[in-house]
Every structure is written in structure tokens, then in C-alpha cells.
XYZ file of C-alpha atoms in Angstrom:
413
model
C 0.000 0.000 0.000
C 1.217 3.486 -0.849
C 1.475 4.941 2.661
C 2.772 1.704 4.166
C 5.356 1.358 1.400
C 6.592 4.859 2.183
C 6.747 3.968 5.863
C 8.767 0.858 5.120
C 11.216 2.879 3.009
C 11.749 5.350 5.839
C 12.228 2.474 8.230
C 14.841 0.873 5.983
C 16.736 4.153 5.612
C 16.766 4.721 9.347
C 17.890 1.162 9.891
C 20.914 1.638 7.609
C 21.921 4.775 9.473
C 21.451 3.135 12.844
C 23.341 -0.020 11.933
C 26.186 2.077 10.554
C 26.399 3.959 13.843
C 25.978 0.957 16.150
C 26.456 -2.313 14.337
C 24.832 -4.448 17.052
C 21.248 -3.330 16.320
C 19.189 -5.880 14.422
C 16.333 -5.015 12.069
C 13.793 -6.705 14.331
C 14.982 -4.950 17.461
C 15.110 -1.613 15.693
C 11.612 -1.982 14.241
C 10.130 -2.858 17.617
C 11.943 0.001 19.296
C 11.111 2.588 16.649
C 7.464 1.557 16.151
C 6.078 0.771 19.593
C 2.728 -0.217 18.134
C 4.270 -2.550 15.552
C 4.164 -2.354 11.769
C 0.646 -2.368 10.265
C 1.866 -3.708 6.918
C 0.632 -7.211 7.718
C -3.012 -6.143 7.970
C -5.686 -4.179 6.169
C -7.284 -1.254 7.990
C -10.856 -0.152 7.280
C -12.037 3.037 8.949
C -15.620 3.119 10.225
C -16.683 6.765 10.441
C -20.118 6.825 12.073
C -22.114 8.742 14.691
C -22.006 6.539 17.783
C -23.535 9.298 19.892
C -25.768 12.285 19.303
C -28.855 12.767 17.128
C -28.014 10.178 14.473
C -26.542 7.490 16.715
C -29.343 5.030 15.877
C -28.553 5.304 12.170
C -24.851 5.026 12.892
C -25.489 1.893 14.948
C -27.395 0.306 12.059
C -24.567 0.993 9.629
C -21.988 -0.347 12.068
C -24.055 -3.531 12.463
C -23.972 -4.109 8.709
C -20.222 -3.477 8.550
C -19.418 -5.742 11.503
C -21.548 -8.563 10.117
C -19.720 -8.323 6.780
C -16.403 -8.291 8.652
C -17.312 -11.545 10.394
C -18.088 -13.164 7.049
C -14.992 -11.779 5.257
C -12.352 -10.967 7.894
C -9.294 -10.904 5.631
C -7.937 -9.908 2.234
C -5.670 -12.465 0.569
C -4.558 -13.779 3.948
C -4.142 -10.357 5.578
C -6.430 -9.736 8.546
C -8.800 -6.768 8.319
C -8.877 -4.462 11.316
C -11.799 -2.107 11.832
C -10.990 1.240 13.434
C -13.753 3.543 14.594
C -14.325 7.287 14.619
C -17.363 8.771 16.386
C -18.576 11.907 14.597
C -20.992 12.505 17.500
C -23.541 13.546 14.856
C -21.711 16.883 14.667
C -19.972 18.540 11.742
C -17.851 20.455 14.263
C -16.420 17.241 15.717
C -15.958 15.421 12.420
C -12.846 17.236 11.210
C -10.733 16.274 14.227
C -12.127 12.733 14.228
C -11.235 12.227 10.566
C -7.749 13.657 11.032
C -7.194 11.281 13.941
C -8.390 8.379 11.784
C -6.072 9.400 8.936
C -3.168 9.158 11.372
C -3.950 5.447 11.755
C -3.508 4.964 8.002
C -6.773 3.338 6.911
C -6.810 1.787 3.462
C -10.443 2.771 2.954
C -13.117 4.539 5.025
C -16.813 3.630 5.272
C -19.366 6.287 6.283
C -20.301 8.724 7.565
C -24.007 9.123 8.230
C -25.125 12.709 7.577
C -24.466 14.912 4.545
C -22.612 17.696 6.377
C -20.244 15.362 8.222
C -19.558 13.377 5.052
C -18.769 16.549 3.090
C -16.313 17.535 5.828
C -14.665 14.108 5.704
C -14.457 14.143 1.906
C -12.137 17.160 1.801
C -9.639 15.553 4.169
C -9.739 12.052 2.697
C -9.313 13.321 -0.869
C -6.207 15.255 0.163
C -4.794 12.088 1.759
C -5.758 9.910 -1.269
C -7.889 7.632 0.913
C -10.922 6.150 -0.895
C -14.233 6.221 0.969
C -17.772 4.928 0.503
C -20.738 6.739 1.992
C -23.643 4.497 2.907
C -26.574 6.865 3.396
C -25.495 10.443 2.614
C -27.343 11.680 -0.456
C -25.963 15.168 -1.168
C -24.641 15.216 -4.785
C -21.663 17.411 -3.794
C -20.094 14.545 -1.843
C -19.103 12.716 -5.011
C -19.005 15.748 -7.305
C -16.290 17.387 -5.198
C -14.194 14.257 -4.680
C -13.302 11.420 -7.013
C -12.208 9.462 -3.933
C -15.719 9.295 -2.449
C -18.309 6.785 -3.662
C -21.986 6.402 -2.796
C -23.912 3.177 -2.142
C -27.320 4.853 -1.777
C -28.885 7.052 -4.446
C -28.718 10.830 -4.729
C -31.274 13.464 -3.804
C -31.881 14.001 -7.530
C -32.898 10.408 -8.050
C -35.427 10.542 -5.220
C -37.240 13.429 -6.891
C -37.033 11.743 -10.281
C -38.403 8.425 -9.001
C -41.268 10.128 -7.141
C -42.258 12.021 -10.294
C -42.214 8.841 -12.376
C -44.338 7.024 -9.799
C -46.982 9.728 -9.618
C -47.145 10.122 -13.392
C -46.810 6.487 -14.532
C -47.625 4.471 -11.433
C -50.626 6.490 -10.270
C -51.519 7.894 -13.685
C -51.779 11.467 -12.397
C -51.188 14.509 -14.593
C -51.186 16.942 -11.693
C -49.316 16.800 -8.386
C -48.909 18.946 -5.317
C -45.419 19.616 -4.053
C -45.884 20.116 -0.305
C -42.785 21.550 1.344
C -41.739 23.265 4.568
C -40.505 26.864 4.344
C -36.805 27.244 5.020
C -36.006 23.526 4.809
C -33.046 23.704 2.433
C -32.015 20.056 2.771
C -34.601 18.931 0.204
C -33.908 21.594 -2.442
C -32.284 19.193 -4.925
C -35.067 16.606 -4.530
C -37.639 19.324 -5.175
C -35.793 20.673 -8.207
C -35.553 17.257 -9.846
C -39.154 16.304 -9.024
C -40.483 19.452 -10.637
C -38.229 19.096 -13.682
C -39.112 15.453 -14.316
C -42.846 15.811 -13.717
C -43.176 18.886 -15.916
C -41.198 17.141 -18.667
C -43.400 14.062 -18.475
C -46.667 16.013 -18.538
C -45.500 18.753 -20.890
C -47.243 21.160 -18.539
C -45.377 23.727 -16.446
C -48.513 24.098 -14.321
C -48.573 20.351 -13.570
C -46.911 20.875 -10.193
C -48.650 23.114 -7.654
C -46.486 24.131 -4.694
C -47.923 24.508 -1.194
C -45.490 25.720 1.483
C -46.018 25.263 5.204
C -44.706 27.231 8.168
C -43.101 24.746 10.542
C -43.955 26.942 13.522
C -47.681 26.406 12.984
C -49.349 24.091 15.503
C -50.839 22.000 12.694
C -50.930 21.905 8.898
C -54.721 21.969 8.472
C -54.810 25.248 6.542
C -52.143 24.054 4.116
C -53.832 20.741 3.454
C -57.051 22.609 2.755
C -55.112 24.360 -0.027
C -53.949 20.949 -1.265
C -57.552 19.742 -1.345
C -58.635 22.825 -3.325
C -56.261 21.892 -6.169
C -58.124 18.622 -6.740
C -54.804 16.743 -7.054
C -54.789 13.130 -5.869
C -51.030 12.849 -5.380
C -48.820 14.833 -2.998
C -45.051 14.679 -3.015
C -43.893 15.759 0.446
C -40.081 15.921 0.759
C -39.877 16.661 4.464
C -38.577 15.185 7.692
C -40.388 12.456 9.619
C -41.325 15.033 12.274
C -42.930 17.373 9.743
C -44.613 14.441 8.002
C -46.191 13.485 11.328
C -47.885 16.892 11.521
C -49.022 16.554 7.914
C -50.601 13.139 8.519
C -52.335 14.310 11.684
C -53.972 17.091 9.684
C -54.782 14.792 6.750
C -56.446 12.359 9.134
C -58.556 15.101 10.705
C -59.579 16.340 7.257
C -60.376 12.838 5.974
C -58.027 13.025 2.975
C -58.296 9.327 2.167
C -58.399 9.745 -1.614
C -54.948 11.363 -1.806
C -51.619 9.517 -1.842
C -48.718 11.053 0.057
C -45.322 10.177 -1.425
C -42.235 10.763 0.677
C -38.428 10.619 0.493
C -36.082 7.870 1.606
C -36.141 9.362 5.117
C -39.639 7.910 5.623
C -38.795 4.346 4.699
C -38.276 1.479 7.145
C -39.629 1.668 10.691
C -41.017 5.169 10.165
C -43.124 4.107 7.181
C -44.428 1.165 9.211
C -45.231 3.458 12.124
C -47.082 5.896 9.841
C -49.168 3.029 8.502
C -50.023 1.771 11.981
C -51.101 5.208 13.222
C -52.819 6.356 10.017
C -54.080 3.133 8.372
C -56.689 4.948 6.281
C -54.168 7.252 4.593
C -52.271 6.224 1.457
C -48.567 6.706 2.265
C -45.580 5.583 0.187
C -41.865 6.330 0.106
C -38.773 5.992 -2.045
C -36.223 3.275 -1.246
C -33.265 1.397 -2.701
C -33.625 -1.539 -0.305
C -37.004 -3.211 -0.403
C -37.851 -6.015 2.002
C -40.636 -6.994 -0.376
C -38.450 -7.984 -3.322
C -37.766 -11.642 -4.125
C -34.596 -12.448 -2.231
C -31.431 -13.255 -4.197
C -28.924 -15.799 -2.833
C -26.858 -12.884 -1.502
C -29.877 -11.389 0.235
C -30.818 -14.760 1.735
C -27.307 -15.175 3.144
C -27.366 -11.659 4.547
C -30.824 -12.007 6.118
C -29.979 -15.342 7.731
C -26.671 -14.095 9.128
C -28.132 -10.799 10.333
C -31.037 -12.460 12.131
C -28.717 -14.958 13.787
C -26.278 -12.282 14.951
C -28.684 -9.553 16.032
C -32.017 -11.328 16.551
C -33.980 -8.816 14.484
C -34.719 -7.712 10.941
C -32.095 -5.561 9.193
C -32.579 -1.907 8.358
C -31.815 -0.558 4.906
C -28.808 1.260 6.397
C -27.417 -2.080 7.617
C -27.939 -3.659 4.190
C -26.158 -0.838 2.377
C -23.331 -0.856 4.933
C -22.871 -4.582 4.352
C -22.597 -3.923 0.610
C -20.129 -1.063 1.121
C -17.806 -3.296 3.144
C -18.014 -6.171 0.657
C -17.278 -3.885 -2.309
C -14.313 -2.399 -0.432
C -12.921 -5.882 0.300
C -13.451 -7.043 -3.295
C -11.616 -3.959 -4.537
C -8.757 -4.466 -2.078
C -8.309 -8.013 -3.337
C -8.317 -6.889 -6.976
C -5.791 -4.145 -6.248
C -3.424 -6.670 -4.681
C -3.680 -4.954 -1.308
C -2.688 -1.531 -2.653
C -4.434 1.583 -1.373
C -4.578 5.169 -2.625
C -5.183 5.697 -6.333
C -4.960 1.984 -7.188
C -7.732 1.129 -4.736
C -9.785 4.120 -5.853
C -9.601 2.871 -9.436
C -10.708 -0.629 -8.427
C -13.722 0.687 -6.507
C -14.611 2.904 -9.484
C -14.577 -0.139 -11.772
C -17.240 -1.976 -9.700
C -19.785 -3.345 -12.153
C -22.875 -5.492 -11.643
C -21.928 -6.294 -8.059
C -24.674 -8.547 -6.608
C -25.348 -6.566 -3.435
C -28.081 -7.157 -0.888
C -29.393 -3.635 -1.573
C -29.436 -4.217 -5.336
C -27.076 -4.936 -8.205
C -24.501 -2.146 -8.049
C -22.448 -0.459 -10.749
C -20.612 2.810 -10.092
C -20.910 5.407 -12.818
C -18.193 7.933 -13.640
C -19.398 10.193 -10.819
C -19.033 7.501 -8.158
C -22.794 7.021 -7.860
C -24.330 3.571 -7.427
C -26.381 2.614 -10.470
C -29.209 0.386 -9.199
C -33.023 0.200 -9.230
C -35.095 2.589 -7.150
C -38.419 1.406 -5.738
C -41.544 2.917 -4.233
C -42.936 0.978 -1.255
C -46.246 1.304 0.577
C -48.469 -0.694 2.893
C -51.444 -2.383 1.260
C -53.892 -4.207 3.550
C -51.262 -4.270 6.261
C -48.464 -5.661 4.076
C -45.463 -3.775 2.738
C -45.351 -4.060 -1.037
C -43.229 -2.583 -3.824
C -45.645 -0.745 -6.066
C -43.226 0.803 -8.577
C -39.663 0.715 -9.905
C -38.363 3.864 -11.536
C -37.082 3.922 -15.094
C -33.829 5.692 -14.138
C -31.158 4.322 -11.826
C -29.189 5.983 -9.071
C -26.830 8.706 -10.211
C -27.990 8.480 -13.831
C -30.893 10.912 -14.244
C -32.282 10.548 -17.729
C -32.502 13.616 -19.944
C -35.711 12.094 -21.256
C -37.674 10.726 -18.248
C -40.649 9.843 -20.458
C -38.526 7.544 -22.625
C -36.826 6.062 -19.562
C -40.126 5.288 -17.881
C -41.598 3.830 -21.075
C -38.576 1.579 -21.509
C -38.900 0.400 -17.912
C -42.566 -0.412 -18.458
C -41.741 -2.355 -21.617
C -39.171 -4.423 -19.737
C -41.756 -5.401 -17.171
């Protein structure tokens, strides 16, 4: 590996000088004296950069579970043991910089994580400078991979979420009009909103096809805003907002009896939150975007993952755990193909990943480091989670012609 090779060269040079000055010093004795912690050249180091405390600790725990399960299944690379080292971002962008710098000092070959767009963007600047490849598991901000060719993404981008939601409403639900329901000042969903509007207007050929209704988060409830939604007559609402804001929306929708409208949400709603929404509001139609669907027919890789995860943790996996498992396995595959080299060689191997049979989908990285894989829409129907739609585009590859992409997807089915 590049950094370890450099370290070995320095060691050899120092050894020559030392032996010349005091001929009784052996290489072994010198190495042990100079490097108290021993040489790490006989092992592979994978950094796990996750929030183990703070607001996102639950998500970080899920991703760590997926990584540690994968590590148990594949603990070495070509006979070299893999060591996991951990960095707790504490769910804070202010802590992340020092945590990443500390991790860099331990010379990881590759880094997995972190959860949270802001922390991952902070990490990307440092890791790119150090030529350390990294794979983010759940961070969706496009800038993460756009600003660094050393960062890759297992999940899909914000753009793809908006694109998939537009395709679902237009093709899956057959609606020519949609309401975009957003929260004022919530900048995190700007890219999702932009892509949703662009795709839906292209598909309908109508710039008035999307009606925007904005809510003030400080309001006690969203009744007045949902009344505006009802006045449009639209039967589909795309609501890119947090789980907390969605809760207020559903409370109002329930009070107003909006049972003939489907509410489509972002990836943030999927998993336990989508299940909880269904249990509390069973009469509302609620769906969300996902790249890991528990409803899909399991592949051999998924069966192995599910069995191992249930045995180890005694519960069902989250989508974060599934993606984390894939990220680790892709990293290990790439390390093997690179012959144990890190830096640019490892980056190139990760970039060449094609048709990898992951548990969160078949993964190919495009030239922007985005995972190219199917995107689904899931919802509960009669108490059961079902996949109701698969988008015509794939992660990181937004079609310039969404209508053609969706038509092609329908033809394939």
C-alpha cells in the first residue's frame, strides 16, 4: 500500500543509518523500538466513520451492524487480517474534522461512512487530500461525489429521489397533476424538489402540472395548508420533508379525511417510520422511495445476509445495515483486486465496480461515483409492505428524457 510502502522505506533508511552507527542493532529490534505499536503492513485497515452518539446514533449503529456482520463473514484480504478502526462523529460537523484527522493518522486503506451529509462533506475534503478512498452508505448530497473522485456512494442521490417520485406519480398512479408540499426554510430537500419538478413537468409537458404549497413549521398544525392541497383537486402529494414534519401533515390529513390522496415521501420515511405511519394512520395512502425493499424476491446474496443478520442480532435488518454490508463487501473485493494496494490503485478498483450482486441491489458505479441500481416505491397495502413501482432511471444516472426512460422500464416489465 502506498502509505505503508513509504513507511517501510523510511524504516529501511533509518535502519541503515542506525546499523552504521551501532552495528549491534538488528532489524527486528530496531523496528520494535522505533514503532512501539508494531508495523501495520501485515493487515488491512478499514475506517468506520459513524455517529455513535448524538442525534443520528441510531442510524450510525445500524450501519456499524452491517459493517461488523460483513467483517465476520470476510475478515481478511488475501490472507491479511482486516482491522476495523472507529471514529465517532458525535452527529456533529464540528467534531468530524478532528475525528477524521485522527483516523487518517492510523492509516486506513479505505473509510466507510459517515451518516449525515454535512459530516460526510467535511470528511471528503480531508480524505481526498490524503488519497484515501471512501464509501458513503446513506449520505445523499450530490456534492459529496461531485467534489471528490475518492468518495463513492452506495445509496442514491437526492436528484434520483425526486425523479423516481415524479415517475411514480405520473406512470404508477396515472396522475397529470401533483402537489409539491414543502416546509418553508427547509433547504435540505432543495435538490429533490428541483428534480421532481423538472421530471414531472417534462413528463406532462405542462409547467402548471406541479402546484407548490409551502407550510410554516412553527404552525401548531398543517390543516390550513392541506385545505389548499384539497382545493387543487390533485390526488397525489409529493412531500419531501422530515419524519417530524410528516407526522404533523398526517395528523392534519387524518382530521380532514383526505383518504383519496396519496402522500409520497423521500427515503427518510422508509423502514420503521413508514411502518409506524401506517399503523397510526391506516386509512391514509402513504408511500416512500427506497433502494432496499424487504418486499423484493430475495437473491442468494440477500438470503445469506438475512440469515446471518437475524442470527447475529435477533432482528430484521434496516436498509442502512444492508447498504453498509454492501459497502464493506465492495471495499474488500476492490482491495483483493488491487493486490492490497491503497490510494489511487484502490480508488480505481472501486470505481470499476460493475454489476456487483449486493443485498441492496445490483450495483455499478458510474463515472461520478454514484451507485447505479433500481429505485423502488414501497407502501403498505392491507397491512403488508409491497413494492408498487420501480423507476425507469437508476441511481446517479438521471435521464434527460424521463418519459422515454419510464416507457422503456414499463416495456421491460
